PDB file of C-alpha atoms in Angstrom:
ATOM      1  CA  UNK Q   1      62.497  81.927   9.169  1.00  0.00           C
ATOM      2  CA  UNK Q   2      65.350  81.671   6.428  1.00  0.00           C
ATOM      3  CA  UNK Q   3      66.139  78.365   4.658  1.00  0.00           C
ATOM      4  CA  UNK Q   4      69.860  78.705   3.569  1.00  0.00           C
ATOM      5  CA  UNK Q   5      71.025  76.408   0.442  1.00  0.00           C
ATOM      6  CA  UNK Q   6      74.257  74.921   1.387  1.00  0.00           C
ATOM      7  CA  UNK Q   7      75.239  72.871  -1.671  1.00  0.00           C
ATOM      8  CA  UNK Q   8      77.435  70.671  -0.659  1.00  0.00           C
ATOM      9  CA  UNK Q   9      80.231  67.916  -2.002  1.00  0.00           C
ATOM     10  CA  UNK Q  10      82.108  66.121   0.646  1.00  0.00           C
ATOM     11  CA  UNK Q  11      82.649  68.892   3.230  1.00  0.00           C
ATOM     12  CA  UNK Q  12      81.807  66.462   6.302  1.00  0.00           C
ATOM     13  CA  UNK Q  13      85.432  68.765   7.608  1.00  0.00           C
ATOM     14  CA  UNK Q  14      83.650  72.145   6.923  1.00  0.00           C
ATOM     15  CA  UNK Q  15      80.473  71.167   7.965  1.00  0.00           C
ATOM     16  CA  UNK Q  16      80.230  71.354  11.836  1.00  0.00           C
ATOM     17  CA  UNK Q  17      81.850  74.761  12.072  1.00  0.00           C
ATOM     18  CA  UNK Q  18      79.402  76.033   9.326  1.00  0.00           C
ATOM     19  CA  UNK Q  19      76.169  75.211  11.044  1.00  0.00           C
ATOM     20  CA  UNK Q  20      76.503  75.308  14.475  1.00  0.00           C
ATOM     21  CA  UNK Q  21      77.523  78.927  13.777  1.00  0.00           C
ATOM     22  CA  UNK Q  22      73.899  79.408  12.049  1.00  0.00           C
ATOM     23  CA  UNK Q  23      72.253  82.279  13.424  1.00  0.00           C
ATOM     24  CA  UNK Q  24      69.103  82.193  14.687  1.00  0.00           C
ATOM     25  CA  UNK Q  25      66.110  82.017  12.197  1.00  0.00           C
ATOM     26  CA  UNK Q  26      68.124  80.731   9.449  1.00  0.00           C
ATOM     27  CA  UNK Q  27      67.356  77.169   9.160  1.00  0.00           C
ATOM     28  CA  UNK Q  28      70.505  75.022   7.071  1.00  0.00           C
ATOM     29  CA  UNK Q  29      69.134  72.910   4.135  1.00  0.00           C
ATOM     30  CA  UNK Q  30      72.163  70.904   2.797  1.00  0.00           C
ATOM     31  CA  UNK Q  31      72.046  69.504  -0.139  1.00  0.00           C
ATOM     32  CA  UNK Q  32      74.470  66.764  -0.705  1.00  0.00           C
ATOM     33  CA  UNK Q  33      75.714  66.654  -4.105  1.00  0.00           C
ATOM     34  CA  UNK Q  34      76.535  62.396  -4.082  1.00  0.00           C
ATOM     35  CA  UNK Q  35      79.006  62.863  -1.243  1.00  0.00           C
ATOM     36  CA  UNK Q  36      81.430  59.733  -0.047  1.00  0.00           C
ATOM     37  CA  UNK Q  37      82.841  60.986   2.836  1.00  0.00           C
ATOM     38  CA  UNK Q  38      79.388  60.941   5.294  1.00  0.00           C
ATOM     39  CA  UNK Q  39      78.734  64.414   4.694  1.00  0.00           C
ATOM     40  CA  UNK Q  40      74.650  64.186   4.651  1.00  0.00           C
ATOM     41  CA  UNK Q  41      74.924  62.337   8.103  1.00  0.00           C
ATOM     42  CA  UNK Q  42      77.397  64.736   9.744  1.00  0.00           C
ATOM     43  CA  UNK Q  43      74.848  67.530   8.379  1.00  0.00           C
ATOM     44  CA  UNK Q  44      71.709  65.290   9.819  1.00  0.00           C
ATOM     45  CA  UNK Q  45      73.659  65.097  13.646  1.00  0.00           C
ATOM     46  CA  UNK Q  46      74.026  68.919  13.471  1.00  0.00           C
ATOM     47  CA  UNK Q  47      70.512  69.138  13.205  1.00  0.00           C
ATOM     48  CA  UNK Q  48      70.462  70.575   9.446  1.00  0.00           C
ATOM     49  CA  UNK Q  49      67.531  69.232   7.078  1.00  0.00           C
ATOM     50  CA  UNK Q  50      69.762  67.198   4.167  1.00  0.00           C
ATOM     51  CA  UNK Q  51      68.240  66.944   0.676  1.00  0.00           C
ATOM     52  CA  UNK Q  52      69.821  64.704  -1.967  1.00  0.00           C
ATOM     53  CA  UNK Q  53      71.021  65.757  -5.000  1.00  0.00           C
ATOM     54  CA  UNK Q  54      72.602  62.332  -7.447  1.00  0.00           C
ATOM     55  CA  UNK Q  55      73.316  64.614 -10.477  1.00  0.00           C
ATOM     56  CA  UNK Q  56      76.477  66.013  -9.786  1.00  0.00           C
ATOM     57  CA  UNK Q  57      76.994  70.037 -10.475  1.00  0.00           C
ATOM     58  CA  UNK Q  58      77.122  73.356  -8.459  1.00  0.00           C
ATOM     59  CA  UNK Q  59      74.080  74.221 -10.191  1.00  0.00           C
ATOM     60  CA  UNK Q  60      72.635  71.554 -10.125  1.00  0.00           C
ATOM     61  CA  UNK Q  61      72.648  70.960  -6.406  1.00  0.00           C
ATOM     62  CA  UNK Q  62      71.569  75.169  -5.821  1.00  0.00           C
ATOM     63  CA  UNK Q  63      68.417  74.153  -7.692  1.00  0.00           C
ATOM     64  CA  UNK Q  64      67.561  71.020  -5.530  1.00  0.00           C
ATOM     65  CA  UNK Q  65      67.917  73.891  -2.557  1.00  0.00           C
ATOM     66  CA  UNK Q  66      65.513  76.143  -4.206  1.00  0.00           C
ATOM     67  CA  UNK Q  67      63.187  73.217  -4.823  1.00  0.00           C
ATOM     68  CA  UNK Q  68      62.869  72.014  -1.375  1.00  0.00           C
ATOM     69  CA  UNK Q  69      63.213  75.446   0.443  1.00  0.00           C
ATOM     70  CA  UNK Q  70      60.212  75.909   2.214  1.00  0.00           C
ATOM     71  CA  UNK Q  71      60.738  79.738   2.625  1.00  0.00           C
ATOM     72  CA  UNK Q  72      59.479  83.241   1.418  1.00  0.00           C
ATOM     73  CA  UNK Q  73      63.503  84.494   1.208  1.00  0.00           C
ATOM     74  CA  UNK Q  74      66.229  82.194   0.917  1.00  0.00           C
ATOM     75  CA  UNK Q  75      69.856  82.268   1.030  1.00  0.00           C
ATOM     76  CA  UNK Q  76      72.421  80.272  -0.728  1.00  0.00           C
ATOM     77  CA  UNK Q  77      76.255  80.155   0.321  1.00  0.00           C
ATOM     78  CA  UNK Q  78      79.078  77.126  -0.153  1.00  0.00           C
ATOM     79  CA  UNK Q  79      79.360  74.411   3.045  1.00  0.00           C
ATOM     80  CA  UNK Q  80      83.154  74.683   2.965  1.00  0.00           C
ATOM     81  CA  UNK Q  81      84.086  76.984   5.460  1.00  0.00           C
ATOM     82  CA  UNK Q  82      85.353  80.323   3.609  1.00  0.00           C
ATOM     83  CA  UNK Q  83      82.036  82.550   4.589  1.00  0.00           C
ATOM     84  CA  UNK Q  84      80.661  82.670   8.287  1.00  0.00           C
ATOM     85  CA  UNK Q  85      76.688  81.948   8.203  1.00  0.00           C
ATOM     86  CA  UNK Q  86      76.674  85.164  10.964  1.00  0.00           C
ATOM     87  CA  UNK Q  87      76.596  87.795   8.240  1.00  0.00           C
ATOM     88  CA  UNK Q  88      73.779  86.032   7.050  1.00  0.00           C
ATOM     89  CA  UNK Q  89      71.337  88.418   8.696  1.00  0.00           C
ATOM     90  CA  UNK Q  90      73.512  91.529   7.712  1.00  0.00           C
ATOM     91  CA  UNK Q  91      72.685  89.676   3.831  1.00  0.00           C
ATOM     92  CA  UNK Q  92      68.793  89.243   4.438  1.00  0.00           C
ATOM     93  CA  UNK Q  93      68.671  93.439   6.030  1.00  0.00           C
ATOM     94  CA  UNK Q  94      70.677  94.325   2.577  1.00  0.00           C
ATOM     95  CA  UNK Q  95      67.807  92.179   0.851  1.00  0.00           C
ATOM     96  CA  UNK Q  96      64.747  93.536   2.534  1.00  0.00           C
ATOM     97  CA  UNK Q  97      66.013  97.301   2.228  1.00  0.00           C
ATOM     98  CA  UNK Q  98      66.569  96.775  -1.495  1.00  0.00           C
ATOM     99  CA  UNK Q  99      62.982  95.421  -2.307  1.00  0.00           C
ATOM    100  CA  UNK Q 100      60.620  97.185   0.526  1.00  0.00           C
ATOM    101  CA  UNK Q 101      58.119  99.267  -1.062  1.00  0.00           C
ATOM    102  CA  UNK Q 102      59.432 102.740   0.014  1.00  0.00           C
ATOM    103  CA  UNK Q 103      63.039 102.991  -0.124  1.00  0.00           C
ATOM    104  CA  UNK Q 104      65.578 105.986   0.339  1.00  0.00           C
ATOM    105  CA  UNK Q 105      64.393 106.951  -2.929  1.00  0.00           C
ATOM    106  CA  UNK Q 106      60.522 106.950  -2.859  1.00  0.00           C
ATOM    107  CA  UNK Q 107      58.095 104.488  -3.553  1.00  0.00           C
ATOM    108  CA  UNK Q 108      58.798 103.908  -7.102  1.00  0.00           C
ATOM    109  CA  UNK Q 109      62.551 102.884  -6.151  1.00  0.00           C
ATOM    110  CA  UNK Q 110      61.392  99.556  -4.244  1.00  0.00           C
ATOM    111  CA  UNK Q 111      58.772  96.755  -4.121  1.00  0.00           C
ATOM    112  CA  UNK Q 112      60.005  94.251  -7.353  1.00  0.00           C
ATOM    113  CA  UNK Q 113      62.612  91.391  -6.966  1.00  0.00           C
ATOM    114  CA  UNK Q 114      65.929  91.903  -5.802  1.00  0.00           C
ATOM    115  CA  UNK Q 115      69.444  90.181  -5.602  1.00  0.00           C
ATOM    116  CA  UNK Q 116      72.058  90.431  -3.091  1.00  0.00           C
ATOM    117  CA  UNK Q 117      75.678  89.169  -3.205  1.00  0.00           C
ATOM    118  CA  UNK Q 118      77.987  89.082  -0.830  1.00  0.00           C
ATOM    119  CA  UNK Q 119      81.268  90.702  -1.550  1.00  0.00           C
ATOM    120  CA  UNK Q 120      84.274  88.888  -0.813  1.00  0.00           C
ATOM    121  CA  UNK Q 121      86.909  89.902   1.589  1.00  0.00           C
ATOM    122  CA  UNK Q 122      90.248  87.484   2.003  1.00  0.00           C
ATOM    123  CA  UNK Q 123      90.847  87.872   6.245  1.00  0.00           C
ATOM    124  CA  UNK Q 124      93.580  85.223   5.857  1.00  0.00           C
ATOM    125  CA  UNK Q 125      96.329  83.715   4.150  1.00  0.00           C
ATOM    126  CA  UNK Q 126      95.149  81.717   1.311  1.00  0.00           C
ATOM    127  CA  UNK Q 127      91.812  82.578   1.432  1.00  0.00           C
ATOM    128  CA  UNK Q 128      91.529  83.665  -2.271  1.00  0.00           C
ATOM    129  CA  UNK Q 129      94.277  82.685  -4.400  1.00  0.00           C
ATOM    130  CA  UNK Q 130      95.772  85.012  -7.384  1.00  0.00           C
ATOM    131  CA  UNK Q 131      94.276  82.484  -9.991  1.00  0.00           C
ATOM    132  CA  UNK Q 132      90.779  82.620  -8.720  1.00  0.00           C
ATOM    133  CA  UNK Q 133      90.993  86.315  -7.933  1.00  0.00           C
ATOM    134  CA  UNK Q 134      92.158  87.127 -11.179  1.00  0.00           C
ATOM    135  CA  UNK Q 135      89.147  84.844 -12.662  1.00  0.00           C
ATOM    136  CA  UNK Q 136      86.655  86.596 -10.966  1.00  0.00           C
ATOM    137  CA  UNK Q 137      87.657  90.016 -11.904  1.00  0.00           C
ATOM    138  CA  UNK Q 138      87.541  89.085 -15.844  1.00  0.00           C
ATOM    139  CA  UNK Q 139      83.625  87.612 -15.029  1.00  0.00           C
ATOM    140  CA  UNK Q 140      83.171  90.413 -13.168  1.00  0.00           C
ATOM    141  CA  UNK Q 141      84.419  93.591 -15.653  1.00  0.00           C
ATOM    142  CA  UNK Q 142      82.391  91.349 -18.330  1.00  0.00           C
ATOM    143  CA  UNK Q 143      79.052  90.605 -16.527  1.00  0.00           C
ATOM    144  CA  UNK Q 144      78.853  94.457 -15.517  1.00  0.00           C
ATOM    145  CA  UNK Q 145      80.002  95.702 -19.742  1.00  0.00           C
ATOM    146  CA  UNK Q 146      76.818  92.848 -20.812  1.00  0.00           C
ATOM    147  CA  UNK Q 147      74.610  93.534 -18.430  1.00  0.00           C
ATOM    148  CA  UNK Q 148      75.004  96.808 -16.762  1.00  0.00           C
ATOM    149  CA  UNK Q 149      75.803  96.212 -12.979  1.00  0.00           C
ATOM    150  CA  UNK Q 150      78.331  97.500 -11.243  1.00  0.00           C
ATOM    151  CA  UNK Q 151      79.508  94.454  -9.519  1.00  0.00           C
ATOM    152  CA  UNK Q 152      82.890  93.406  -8.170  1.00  0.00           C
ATOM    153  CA  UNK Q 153      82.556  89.996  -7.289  1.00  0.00           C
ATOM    154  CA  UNK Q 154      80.736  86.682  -8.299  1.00  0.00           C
ATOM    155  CA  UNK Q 155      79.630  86.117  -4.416  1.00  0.00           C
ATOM    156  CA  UNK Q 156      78.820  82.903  -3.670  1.00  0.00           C
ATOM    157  CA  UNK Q 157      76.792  84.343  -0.334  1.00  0.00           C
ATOM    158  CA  UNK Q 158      73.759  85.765  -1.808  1.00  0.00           C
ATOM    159  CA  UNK Q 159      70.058  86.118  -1.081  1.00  0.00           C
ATOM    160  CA  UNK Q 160      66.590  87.025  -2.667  1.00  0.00           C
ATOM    161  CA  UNK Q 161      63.106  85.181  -2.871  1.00  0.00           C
ATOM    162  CA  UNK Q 162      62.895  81.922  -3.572  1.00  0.00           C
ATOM    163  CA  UNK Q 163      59.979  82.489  -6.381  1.00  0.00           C
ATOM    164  CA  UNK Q 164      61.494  84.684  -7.948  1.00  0.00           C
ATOM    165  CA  UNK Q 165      64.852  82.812  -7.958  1.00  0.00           C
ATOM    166  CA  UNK Q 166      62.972  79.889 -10.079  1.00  0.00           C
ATOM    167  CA  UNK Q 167      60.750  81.879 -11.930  1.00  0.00           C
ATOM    168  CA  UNK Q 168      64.128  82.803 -13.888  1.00  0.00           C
ATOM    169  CA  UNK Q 169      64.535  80.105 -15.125  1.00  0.00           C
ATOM    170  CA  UNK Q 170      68.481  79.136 -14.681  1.00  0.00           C
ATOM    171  CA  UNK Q 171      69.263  76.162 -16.824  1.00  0.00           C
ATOM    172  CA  UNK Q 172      73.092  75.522 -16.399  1.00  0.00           C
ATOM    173  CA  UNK Q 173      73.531  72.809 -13.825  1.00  0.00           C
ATOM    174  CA  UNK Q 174      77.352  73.413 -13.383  1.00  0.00           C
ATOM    175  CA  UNK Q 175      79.874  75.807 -12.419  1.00  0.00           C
ATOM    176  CA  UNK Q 176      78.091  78.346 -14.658  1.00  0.00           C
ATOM    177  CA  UNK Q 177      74.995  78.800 -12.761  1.00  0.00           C
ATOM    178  CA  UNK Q 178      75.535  81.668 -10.139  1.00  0.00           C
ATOM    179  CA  UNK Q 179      76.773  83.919 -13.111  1.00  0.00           C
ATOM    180  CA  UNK Q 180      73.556  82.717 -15.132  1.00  0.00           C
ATOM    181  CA  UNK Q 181      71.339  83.845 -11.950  1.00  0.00           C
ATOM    182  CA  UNK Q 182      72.710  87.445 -12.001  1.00  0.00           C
ATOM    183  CA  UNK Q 183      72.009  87.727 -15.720  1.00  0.00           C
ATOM    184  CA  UNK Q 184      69.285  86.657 -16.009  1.00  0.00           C
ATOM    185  CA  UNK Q 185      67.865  88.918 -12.812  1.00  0.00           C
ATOM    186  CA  UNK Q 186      69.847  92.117 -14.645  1.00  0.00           C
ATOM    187  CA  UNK Q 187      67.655  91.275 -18.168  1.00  0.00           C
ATOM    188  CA  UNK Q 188      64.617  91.447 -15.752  1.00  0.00           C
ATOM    189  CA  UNK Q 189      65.238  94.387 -14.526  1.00  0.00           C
ATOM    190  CA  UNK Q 190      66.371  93.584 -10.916  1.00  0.00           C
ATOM    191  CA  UNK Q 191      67.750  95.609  -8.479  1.00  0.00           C
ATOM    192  CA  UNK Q 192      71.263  94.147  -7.361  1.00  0.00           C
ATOM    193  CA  UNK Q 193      73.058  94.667  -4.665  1.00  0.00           C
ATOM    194  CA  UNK Q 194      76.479  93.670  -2.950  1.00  0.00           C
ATOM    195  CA  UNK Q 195      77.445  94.106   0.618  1.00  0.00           C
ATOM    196  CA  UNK Q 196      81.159  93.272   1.862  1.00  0.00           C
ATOM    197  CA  UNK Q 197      81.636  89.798   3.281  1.00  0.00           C
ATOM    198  CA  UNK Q 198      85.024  88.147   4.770  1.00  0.00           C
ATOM    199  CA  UNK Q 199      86.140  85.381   2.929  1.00  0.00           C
ATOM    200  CA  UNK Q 200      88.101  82.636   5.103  1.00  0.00           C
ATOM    201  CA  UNK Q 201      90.505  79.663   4.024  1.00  0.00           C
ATOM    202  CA  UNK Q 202      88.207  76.891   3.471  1.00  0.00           C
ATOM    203  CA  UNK Q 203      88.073  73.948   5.520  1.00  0.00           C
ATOM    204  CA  UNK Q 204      89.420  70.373   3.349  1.00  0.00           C
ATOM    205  CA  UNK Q 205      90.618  70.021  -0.131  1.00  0.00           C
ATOM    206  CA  UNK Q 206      89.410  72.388  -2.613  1.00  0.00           C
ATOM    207  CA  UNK Q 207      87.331  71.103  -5.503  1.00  0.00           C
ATOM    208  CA  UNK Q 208      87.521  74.673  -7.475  1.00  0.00           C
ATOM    209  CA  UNK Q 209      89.044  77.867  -6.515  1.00  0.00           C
ATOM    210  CA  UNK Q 210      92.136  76.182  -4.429  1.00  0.00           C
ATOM    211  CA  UNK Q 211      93.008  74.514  -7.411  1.00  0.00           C
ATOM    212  CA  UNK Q 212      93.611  75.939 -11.105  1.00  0.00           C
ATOM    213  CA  UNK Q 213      91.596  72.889 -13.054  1.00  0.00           C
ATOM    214  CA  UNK Q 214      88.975  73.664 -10.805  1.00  0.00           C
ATOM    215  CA  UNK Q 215      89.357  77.428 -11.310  1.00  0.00           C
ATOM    216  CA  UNK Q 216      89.801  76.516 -15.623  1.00  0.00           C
ATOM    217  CA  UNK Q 217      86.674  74.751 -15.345  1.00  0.00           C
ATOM    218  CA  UNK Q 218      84.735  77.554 -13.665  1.00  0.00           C
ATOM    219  CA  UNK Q 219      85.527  79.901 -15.860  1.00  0.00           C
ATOM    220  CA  UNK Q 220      84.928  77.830 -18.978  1.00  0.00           C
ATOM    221  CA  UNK Q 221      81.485  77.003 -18.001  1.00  0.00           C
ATOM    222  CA  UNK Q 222      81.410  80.848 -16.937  1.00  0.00           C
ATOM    223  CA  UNK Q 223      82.071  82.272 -20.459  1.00  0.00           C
ATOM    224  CA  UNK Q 224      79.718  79.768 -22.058  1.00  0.00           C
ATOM    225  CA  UNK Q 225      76.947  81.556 -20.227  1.00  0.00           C
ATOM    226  CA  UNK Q 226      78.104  84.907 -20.671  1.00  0.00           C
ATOM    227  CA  UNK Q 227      78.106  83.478 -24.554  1.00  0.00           C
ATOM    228  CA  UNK Q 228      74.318  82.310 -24.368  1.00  0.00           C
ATOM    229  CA  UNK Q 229      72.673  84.503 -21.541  1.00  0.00           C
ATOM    230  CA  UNK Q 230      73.238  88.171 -22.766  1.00  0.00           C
ATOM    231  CA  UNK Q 231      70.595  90.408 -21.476  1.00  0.00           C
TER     232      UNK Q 231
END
């Protein structure tokens, strides 16, 4: 079994599609990040576990998630609609291959944590607009010069064990916190992977990449890691 994180802020829309598309042994813990539109109870009729999370942030509701996960592996991915919980178990393979013990590379190339991201692909119209695209590739292009990865994307889809998720200590509770996570894990030496997942149009209004405050804001709170977390 697989507890997902599905931080979540008013996506009582996005929700039903989301987890009644969960595959089987991944188990949905939402965590609802002070929602007012009966998100936590649509989540509780689907049968997902809802945890409550009153300080509002991104980050801050992905560490509630990683608090009450229950789990060996977890996975964390957004509630709104714009990645399909199916390619979770194509995520968790990527995961296991990249930490066993013997890998394609011998022994020595395996068996310490791992990270990995899903990769996002736009499969429809409006799925990723030029704003937030463009965003991502400057956070991306500087993550991989400060910290030597060779990433393309800032995937919100991503998995790796839960332990060693908090024993990395992220601190920013906002926008900022999935770019903290990655690092962080690249200063301890992590191996980090990224696998190709499609990106849909979310479901409702967007509080972030739909809109270019939201997008402003992201990226603000991005850079101020980048600033303060160099590996």
């Amino acid at each position: 079994m697989i507890d997902v994180v599905l931080p979540c802020l008013d996506e009582a829309e996005a929700l039903p599609w989301v987890l009644t598309r969960m595959p089987e042994g991944f188990r949905p813990l939402v965590v609802d990040n002070a929602s007012t539109d009966g998100s936590a109870a649509v989540a509780a009729r689907h049968g997902a576990r809802v945890v409550p999370a009153a300080d509002r942030g991104f980050g801050a509701a992905c560490h509630a998630g990683l608090l009450a996960a229950r789990t060996e592996v977890v996975c964390v991915m957004d509630a709104d609609a714009s990645l399909d919980p199916a390619e979770l178990p194509r995520l968790a393979a990527a995961l296991a291959g990249l930490t066993s013990p013997v890998g394609p590379a011998g022994p020595a190339a395996g068996g310490g944590p791992g990270l990995v991201l899903g990769r996002r692909r736009p499969t429809g119209r409006g799925a990723w607009p030029p704003h937030a695209r463009l965003g991502n590739a400057v956070l991306a292009r500087s993550l991989n010069r400060r910290a030597g990865t060779r990433l393309h994307d800032l995937g919100p889809m991503r998995a790796a064990r839960r332990a060693d998720l908090l024993a990395l200590g992220v601190r920013d509770r906002r926008f900022g916190y999935p770019l903290e996570m990655v690092l962080r894990a690249a200063r301890a030496g992590w191996r980090i992977g990224e696998i190709d997942v499609a990106y849909r149009p979310r479901t409702g209004a967007s509080k972030v990449t739909g809109t270019l405050g939201g997008t402003v804001r992201a990226v603000r709170d991005m850079r101020r890691v980048l600033a303060e977390v160099a590996p």
